[in-house]
Coordinates of C-alpha atoms in Angstrom, one line a residue:
G8 CA -18.1 9.9 -40.8
A9 CA -19.0 12.4 -37.7
A10 CA -16.6 12.0 -34.3
A11 CA -18.9 10.1 -31.4
Q12 CA -19.5 12.8 -28.9
T13 CA -19.1 11.1 -25.5
P14 CA -21.2 10.8 -23.0
G15 CA -21.0 12.6 -20.1
V16 CA -22.6 10.6 -16.6
A17 CA -25.6 13.4 -17.2
A18 CA -26.1 11.8 -20.3
R19 CA -25.8 8.3 -19.7
A20 CA -28.0 5.7 -21.2
P21 CA -30.7 3.8 -18.8
D22 CA -28.6 0.3 -20.1
A23 CA -25.4 2.6 -19.5
G24 CA -24.0 -1.1 -16.8
P25 CA -25.2 -4.1 -18.4
A26 CA -23.7 -2.5 -22.4
A27 CA -20.1 -1.0 -19.8
V28 CA -20.1 -5.2 -18.5
R29 CA -19.8 -6.9 -22.7
D30 CA -17.8 -4.0 -23.8
A31 CA -15.4 -5.0 -20.6
G32 CA -15.9 -8.7 -21.5
Q33 CA -15.0 -7.5 -25.2
Y34 CA -11.9 -5.3 -25.4
L35 CA -10.3 -5.3 -21.6
L36 CA -7.1 -7.5 -21.5
G37 CA -9.0 -9.5 -19.1
T38 CA -6.9 -9.3 -16.1
Y39 CA -9.5 -9.4 -13.2
A40 CA -12.9 -11.1 -12.2
R41 CA -15.6 -8.9 -11.4
P42 CA -19.2 -9.3 -10.6
E43 CA -21.1 -7.2 -13.3
V44 CA -21.7 -4.3 -10.9
V45 CA -21.1 -0.3 -13.0
F46 CA -21.0 2.5 -10.1
A47 CA -21.6 5.5 -11.6
R48 CA -20.9 8.5 -9.1
G49 CA -20.3 8.6 -5.2
R50 CA -20.0 10.2 -1.6
G51 CA -18.1 10.0 1.2
C52 CA -18.3 6.0 2.7
E53 CA -21.6 5.9 -0.7
L54 CA -21.1 3.9 -4.1
V55 CA -24.1 4.1 -6.7
D56 CA -24.6 1.0 -9.1
T57 CA -25.8 2.5 -12.5
E58 CA -29.6 1.3 -11.5
G59 CA -29.4 3.9 -8.4
R60 CA -29.0 1.3 -5.7
A61 CA -26.2 2.4 -3.0
Y62 CA -23.8 -0.1 -1.3
L63 CA -22.1 1.0 2.1
D64 CA -17.8 1.3 0.6
F65 CA -16.0 -1.3 3.5
T66 CA -13.2 -1.4 -0.2
A67 CA -12.2 2.7 -0.6
G68 CA -11.2 1.0 -3.8
I69 CA -8.7 -1.1 -1.7
A70 CA -7.3 1.7 1.2
V71 CA -7.0 4.8 -1.9
N72 CA -9.6 6.4 -0.9
A73 CA -9.0 7.9 2.3
L74 CA -11.6 11.3 2.2
G75 CA -13.9 8.9 1.0
H76 CA -16.0 9.7 -2.6
S77 CA -16.1 13.1 -4.0
D78 CA -15.1 14.9 -0.7
P79 CA -15.5 18.8 -1.7
G80 CA -12.4 20.2 -0.7
W81 CA -10.4 17.7 -3.0
V82 CA -12.7 18.3 -5.4
E83 CA -12.2 21.2 -5.2
A84 CA -8.1 21.0 -5.7
V85 CA -8.3 19.4 -7.7
Q86 CA -10.3 21.2 -9.8
A87 CA -9.2 24.7 -9.6
Q88 CA -5.6 22.8 -10.0
A89 CA -6.5 21.3 -13.4
A90 CA -7.9 24.6 -13.7
E91 CA -4.1 26.3 -14.0
L92 CA -1.1 23.7 -15.0
V93 CA -2.1 19.5 -15.8
H94 CA 1.7 18.6 -16.6
V95 CA 4.9 19.9 -18.2
S96 CA 6.4 16.8 -16.9
N97 CA 9.8 16.3 -14.2
L98 CA 11.7 19.0 -16.7
Y99 CA 10.7 21.5 -15.5
H100 CA 9.8 22.4 -11.4
T101 CA 6.2 22.9 -9.9
V102 CA 4.8 24.6 -7.2
P103 CA 2.6 21.7 -6.2
Q104 CA 5.5 19.4 -6.5
A105 CA 8.3 21.5 -4.2
E106 CA 5.0 21.9 -2.0
L107 CA 3.8 18.5 -1.7
A108 CA 7.7 17.3 -1.2
K109 CA 8.2 19.8 1.6
A110 CA 5.5 18.7 3.1
L111 CA 5.6 14.8 3.4
V112 CA 9.1 15.1 4.6
G113 CA 7.9 17.0 7.3
T114 CA 5.8 14.4 8.2
A115 CA 8.4 11.3 8.7
A116 CA 11.7 12.1 11.3
F117 CA 13.5 10.3 9.4
A118 CA 13.7 11.7 6.2
D119 CA 14.9 14.0 4.6
R120 CA 13.5 13.4 0.8
V121 CA 11.2 12.0 -1.5
F122 CA 11.0 11.2 -5.3
F123 CA 7.5 10.9 -6.9
C124 CA 6.4 8.3 -9.3
N125 CA 3.2 6.9 -10.5
S126 CA 1.4 4.0 -8.3
G127 CA 3.3 1.8 -5.6
T128 CA 4.5 -1.0 -7.6
E129 CA 6.4 2.0 -9.0
A130 CA 7.6 3.6 -5.5
N131 CA 9.3 0.0 -3.8
E132 CA 10.7 -0.9 -7.6
A133 CA 12.5 3.0 -7.2
A134 CA 13.4 1.8 -3.9
I135 CA 14.8 -1.4 -5.5
K136 CA 17.3 0.7 -7.4
F137 CA 18.2 3.4 -4.6
C138 CA 19.2 0.4 -1.9
R139 CA 21.7 -1.4 -5.0
K140 CA 22.5 2.3 -5.3
V141 CA 23.6 2.8 -2.5
A142 CA 24.9 -0.2 -1.8
R143 CA 27.4 -0.3 -4.2
A144 CA 28.5 3.5 -3.4
R145 CA 29.2 1.9 -0.2
W146 CA 30.9 -1.5 -1.6
E147 CA 33.0 1.7 -4.1
A148 CA 34.2 3.8 -1.2
R149 CA 35.7 0.9 0.5
T150 CA 37.2 -1.2 -2.0
A151 CA 39.0 1.1 -3.8
G152 CA 41.8 0.8 -4.8
R153 CA 42.8 -2.5 -3.1
P154 CA 43.9 -4.8 -6.3
P155 CA 41.4 -8.0 -6.8
L156 CA 43.7 -10.5 -4.7
A157 CA 44.3 -8.2 -1.8
E158 CA 39.7 -7.9 -1.9
A159 CA 39.8 -11.4 -1.8
F160 CA 41.7 -11.9 1.2
H161 CA 39.8 -9.5 3.3
G162 CA 36.9 -11.4 2.3
A163 CA 35.1 -8.6 -0.1
A164 CA 32.2 -9.6 -1.6
A165 CA 33.3 -10.0 -5.1
G166 CA 30.7 -6.8 -6.6
P167 CA 28.4 -5.5 -3.9
P168 CA 26.2 -6.5 -2.6
S169 CA 22.5 -6.9 -4.7
E170 CA 20.4 -9.6 -2.6
F171 CA 17.2 -8.6 -1.3
V172 CA 15.5 -9.7 1.9
S173 CA 11.7 -9.6 2.2
F174 CA 8.8 -12.3 3.8
S175 CA 5.9 -14.7 4.3
S176 CA 3.0 -13.2 3.0
G177 CA 3.9 -9.9 1.8
F178 CA 3.1 -7.7 -0.9
H179 CA 5.1 -5.7 -3.1
G180 CA 3.6 -5.0 -6.3
R181 CA 3.6 -7.2 -9.8
T182 CA 6.0 -5.5 -11.8
M183 CA 9.5 -7.5 -12.4
G184 CA 11.4 -6.9 -9.6
A185 CA 8.8 -5.6 -6.7
L186 CA 7.0 -9.0 -7.9
A187 CA 10.8 -11.2 -6.8
L188 CA 9.6 -9.5 -3.6
T189 CA 6.3 -10.6 -2.2
W190 CA 6.0 -14.0 -2.2
K191 CA 2.8 -15.9 -4.1
S192 CA 4.4 -18.2 -5.9
Q193 CA 0.6 -18.0 -8.0
Y194 CA 2.7 -13.7 -8.9
R195 CA 4.9 -15.4 -9.4
D196 CA 5.4 -18.4 -11.3
P197 CA 4.2 -17.6 -14.5
F198 CA 6.6 -14.7 -15.2
A199 CA 9.3 -16.5 -13.8
P200 CA 12.7 -15.6 -13.6
L201 CA 12.4 -12.6 -11.7
M202 CA 14.9 -11.0 -10.9
P203 CA 17.5 -12.2 -9.2
G204 CA 19.5 -12.1 -6.0
G205 CA 15.9 -12.1 -3.5
R206 CA 15.5 -14.6 0.2
Y207 CA 12.2 -14.7 2.6
V208 CA 12.0 -15.4 5.8
A209 CA 9.3 -16.4 7.7
F210 CA 6.9 -13.1 8.5
G211 CA 8.5 -12.6 12.3
D212 CA 11.3 -14.7 12.6
L213 CA 14.3 -12.8 13.5
D214 CA 16.8 -15.9 14.0
A215 CA 15.7 -16.1 10.7
A216 CA 16.1 -13.0 9.4
K217 CA 19.6 -12.5 11.0
R218 CA 20.5 -15.5 9.5
A219 CA 20.2 -14.2 6.2
I220 CA 20.4 -11.0 6.4
R221 CA 24.7 -10.1 5.3
G222 CA 26.3 -7.1 3.7
S223 CA 28.4 -8.4 2.2
R224 CA 25.5 -9.7 -0.2
T225 CA 22.2 -7.3 1.4
C226 CA 21.4 -4.5 -0.2
G227 CA 18.2 -4.0 1.4
V228 CA 15.3 -5.5 3.9
F229 CA 11.2 -5.0 2.6
V230 CA 8.7 -5.3 5.4
E231 CA 4.8 -3.7 5.9
P232 CA 5.0 -2.9 9.6
I233 CA 0.9 -4.2 8.9
Q234 CA 0.1 -6.9 6.1
G235 CA -1.4 -6.2 4.5
E236 CA -2.7 -8.4 1.1
G237 CA -0.4 -11.2 3.7
G238 CA -3.5 -10.6 6.5
V239 CA -4.3 -8.1 7.6
R240 CA -1.3 -9.1 10.1
P241 CA 1.0 -5.7 12.7
A242 CA 4.8 -6.9 13.2
E243 CA 5.9 -7.3 16.7
Q244 CA 7.7 -5.0 17.4
A245 CA 11.2 -6.7 18.7
F246 CA 10.4 -8.6 14.6
L247 CA 10.9 -4.7 13.8
Q248 CA 13.3 -3.9 16.2
G249 CA 15.5 -6.4 15.8
L250 CA 15.5 -6.3 12.0
R251 CA 16.7 -2.0 12.4
E252 CA 19.2 -4.0 14.5
I253 CA 20.7 -6.4 12.1
C254 CA 20.4 -3.4 8.7
S255 CA 22.2 -1.0 11.1
E256 CA 25.2 -3.7 11.9
E257 CA 24.8 -5.0 8.6
G258 CA 24.9 -1.8 6.8
V259 CA 21.9 -2.9 4.7
A260 CA 19.9 -0.6 4.3
L261 CA 16.1 -0.8 5.5
V262 CA 12.9 -0.6 4.3
F263 CA 9.0 0.1 5.3
D264 CA 6.1 -0.9 2.5
E265 CA 3.2 1.8 3.4
V266 CA 1.6 1.5 1.1
Q267 CA -1.4 -0.1 2.1
C268 CA -1.2 1.0 6.1
G269 CA 0.9 4.9 5.5
L270 CA -1.3 8.4 5.5
G271 CA -3.4 7.5 9.0
R272 CA -4.7 3.7 8.3
T273 CA -3.5 2.5 11.0
G274 CA -4.8 6.3 13.4
K275 CA -1.3 6.8 13.2
L276 CA 0.3 8.9 10.2
Y277 CA 2.6 5.8 9.7
A278 CA 2.7 2.4 10.6
Y279 CA 5.8 2.6 12.3
E280 CA 5.7 5.4 14.2
H281 CA 3.5 2.4 16.3
Y282 CA 6.6 0.9 17.0
G283 CA 9.4 3.3 17.0
V284 CA 12.0 2.6 15.0
E285 CA 12.3 3.7 12.0
P286 CA 13.5 2.6 8.4
D287 CA 15.7 4.4 6.3
I288 CA 13.5 4.4 2.9
M289 CA 9.9 3.6 3.1
T290 CA 7.1 3.5 -0.6
L291 CA 3.8 5.2 0.0
A292 CA 1.2 4.9 -2.7
K293 CA -2.4 4.5 -2.5
P294 CA -4.3 7.1 -0.3
L295 CA -1.9 9.5 -0.6
A296 CA -3.8 11.8 -3.9
G297 CA -6.9 10.2 -3.0
G298 CA -8.1 8.9 -6.0
L299 CA -5.9 10.2 -8.1
P300 CA -2.2 7.9 -9.1
I301 CA 1.2 8.8 -6.9
G302 CA 3.8 6.7 -5.6
A303 CA 6.8 7.8 -3.1
V304 CA 9.5 7.2 -1.6
L305 CA 10.7 8.7 1.5
L306 CA 14.3 8.2 2.2
T307 CA 17.3 9.8 4.2
D308 CA 20.4 12.3 3.3
E309 CA 22.8 9.1 3.0
V310 CA 21.0 7.5 0.9
A311 CA 19.8 9.9 -1.0
S312 CA 23.1 11.0 -1.7
A313 CA 24.5 7.8 -4.3
I314 CA 21.7 9.0 -6.4
K315 CA 22.4 11.4 -9.2
P316 CA 20.7 13.1 -12.1
G317 CA 19.3 10.3 -14.5
D318 CA 19.4 7.8 -11.9
H319 CA 16.2 7.3 -12.5
G320 CA 13.3 9.4 -13.6
S321 CA 9.5 8.8 -14.5
T322 CA 8.0 11.3 -16.9
F323 CA 4.6 11.8 -15.4
A324 CA 5.3 11.2 -11.4
G325 CA 4.4 14.9 -9.4
N326 CA 2.8 16.4 -12.4
P327 CA 0.5 19.5 -10.5
L328 CA -2.3 18.0 -10.9
V329 CA -2.2 14.7 -8.4
C330 CA 0.1 17.0 -6.2
A331 CA -2.4 19.3 -5.8
A332 CA -4.8 16.4 -4.5
A333 CA -2.2 14.5 -2.2
T334 CA -1.3 17.9 -1.3
H335 CA -4.9 18.9 0.5
V336 CA -5.5 14.7 1.3
L337 CA -2.8 14.9 3.8
G338 CA -3.4 18.2 5.2
T339 CA -6.8 16.6 6.0
I340 CA -5.1 13.5 7.7
T341 CA -2.7 15.1 9.2
A342 CA -5.6 18.3 10.7
P343 CA -6.0 17.7 14.9
G344 CA -7.9 15.2 16.2
F345 CA -8.9 13.2 12.6
L346 CA -5.7 10.3 13.3
K347 CA -7.5 9.7 17.0
G348 CA -11.0 9.7 15.8
V349 CA -9.3 6.9 13.0
E350 CA -7.9 5.1 16.5
D351 CA -11.1 5.4 17.9
K352 CA -13.3 4.0 15.0
G353 CA -11.6 1.6 14.6
E354 CA -11.4 0.0 17.8
Y355 CA -15.0 0.3 17.8
L356 CA -15.3 -1.8 14.5
K357 CA -12.3 -4.3 15.7
Q358 CA -14.6 -4.3 19.5
Q359 CA -18.3 -4.7 17.7
L360 CA -16.6 -8.2 15.6
A361 CA -15.4 -9.1 18.1
E362 CA -18.6 -9.0 19.9
R363 CA -20.9 -10.0 16.9
L364 CA -19.2 -13.2 14.8
G365 CA -16.2 -14.5 18.1
G366 CA -19.3 -16.6 18.2
H367 CA -19.1 -18.1 14.8
P368 CA -17.9 -21.0 14.1
R369 CA -16.3 -20.8 11.1
V370 CA -14.5 -16.5 13.0
Q371 CA -11.0 -17.0 14.4
E372 CA -9.7 -14.1 15.2
V373 CA -10.0 -10.7 14.8
R374 CA -7.4 -8.0 14.4
G375 CA -6.3 -5.5 13.1
T376 CA -4.7 -1.3 13.4
G377 CA -6.7 1.2 13.3
L378 CA -9.4 1.0 10.0
I379 CA -7.4 -2.1 8.6
V380 CA -8.9 -4.6 10.5
G381 CA -8.9 -8.2 9.1
V382 CA -11.3 -11.7 10.2
Q383 CA -9.3 -15.1 10.2
C384 CA -12.0 -17.3 9.3
S385 CA -11.2 -21.7 8.9
A386 CA -12.3 -21.1 5.0
P387 CA -11.9 -18.9 2.0
V388 CA -14.4 -16.4 2.9
G389 CA -15.6 -15.5 -0.7
P390 CA -18.7 -16.3 0.6
V391 CA -19.2 -13.4 2.6
V392 CA -17.5 -11.2 0.1
A393 CA -19.9 -12.6 -2.4
S394 CA -23.2 -11.6 -0.2
A395 CA -22.2 -8.7 1.3
L396 CA -22.1 -7.2 -2.1
D397 CA -25.8 -8.5 -2.2
K398 CA -27.2 -6.6 0.6
G399 CA -25.1 -3.6 -0.7
L400 CA -21.9 -3.6 1.4
L401 CA -18.5 -4.1 -0.5
V402 CA -15.4 -5.7 1.5
I403 CA -12.4 -7.9 0.2
S404 CA -10.5 -11.3 1.2
A405 CA -6.6 -10.7 1.6
G406 CA -3.9 -14.0 3.0
E407 CA -5.0 -16.9 1.7
G408 CA -9.1 -16.1 1.0
D409 CA -9.7 -17.0 4.9
V410 CA -9.4 -12.7 5.8
L411 CA -12.0 -11.2 5.4
R412 CA -10.8 -7.5 5.3
M413 CA -11.6 -3.9 5.6
V414 CA -10.7 -0.5 5.0
P415 CA -13.1 2.0 4.7
P416 CA -12.1 4.6 3.6
L417 CA -10.5 7.0 7.2
V418 CA -14.2 9.2 7.6
V419 CA -16.2 6.8 8.5
S420 CA -18.9 6.9 11.3
R421 CA -19.6 5.0 13.9
E422 CA -23.6 4.9 12.6
E423 CA -21.7 3.3 8.9
I424 CA -19.5 0.8 10.9
D425 CA -23.5 -0.3 12.9
R426 CA -24.4 -0.8 9.4
A427 CA -21.3 -2.7 8.7
V428 CA -21.1 -4.9 10.8
T429 CA -24.7 -5.7 10.9
T430 CA -24.2 -7.0 7.5
L431 CA -20.9 -8.8 8.1
T432 CA -23.3 -9.7 11.0
E433 CA -26.0 -12.0 9.1
C434 CA -24.1 -12.7 5.9
F435 CA -22.7 -15.0 8.2
E436 CA -25.0 -16.8 10.0
A437 CA -25.8 -18.1 6.5
W438 CA -22.8 -19.3 6.3
R439 CA -22.1 -22.3 8.3

């Protein structure tokens, strides 16, 4: 028969929403529990479903849509690049990839090189491999020429350091390596055995970290400067500074996972800038290409020197289309005044939430930095998330389900913040 025509947005039938829900139920793997809302279009901080109902988006695709939906400059950049060149693989150079690499490295004082991939978990998988490879290079340089008996006598490890240290409530991804560093057992247990060599330490416990991190066995330490999935928990200054000192003393790579908290979300381009503590490796992803899939690993020359052609790679990573989008996003976020606006709006959001919700019997704390904000509650916040959706506001949970998380587009206005806080106040009033 004749090939079916793929309908465009304008051609979709009135029952497209219910049909999409039915088709998803029949054909998609059931890895997501979703409400029966089907979004059709978006502009700025507003989403519109197939029924024509508008929603205020304080989720931003889980901290992805930094510039909101359908940002005109982003659309222009993507359309222009799509008309020229989309993909050639990493067998060849392209201008957009080189331009983005130069721009990204230029934004992070510690970084000398960047590796591109396609997601946050891929960025962390790459960082795992880079930690292992640089640890092996250091071990080989240290032990070269020693016979086995002398090696044992001098106290060197039987092989290169390969273990990792990560922290309670941390989230680094769902692929097998990153999953081994992720805290929640319900994510890990069904897929055991995972990558061996992971040790968990309480987030913020520097003494325990010092006991766990040993240069003879540890090749990398993974930490989020501000935990997102873990409940919007900023690290303490002394904790990150202490980790830096321990890792430097032990010769271990320190990895900052800024997949959710990086690229302007906190009011600085990178969350580590709030602390004045620099990593050896930093992973990025979510907002970088404004909704297109991209990941990036920024690293020092010392780490990069251990990585050789063929050690890692990706077919799709850093293709011209996503790099053109990312260059626009990065240029917008780093434009004069943008990050100050994020900082100011984040403080305003926290202040309004504290004033309006502070007296609620189930609200324990409002915390966050910039426009990653959490409301810690004494019970799971699912009823609030559902009620907010009914009222046309998108928010999500975090932590043990007891934190209401807000990660709106960075272009959100004060008027939109006021609307969101008013809606949440109504939701909390009904939740007692």
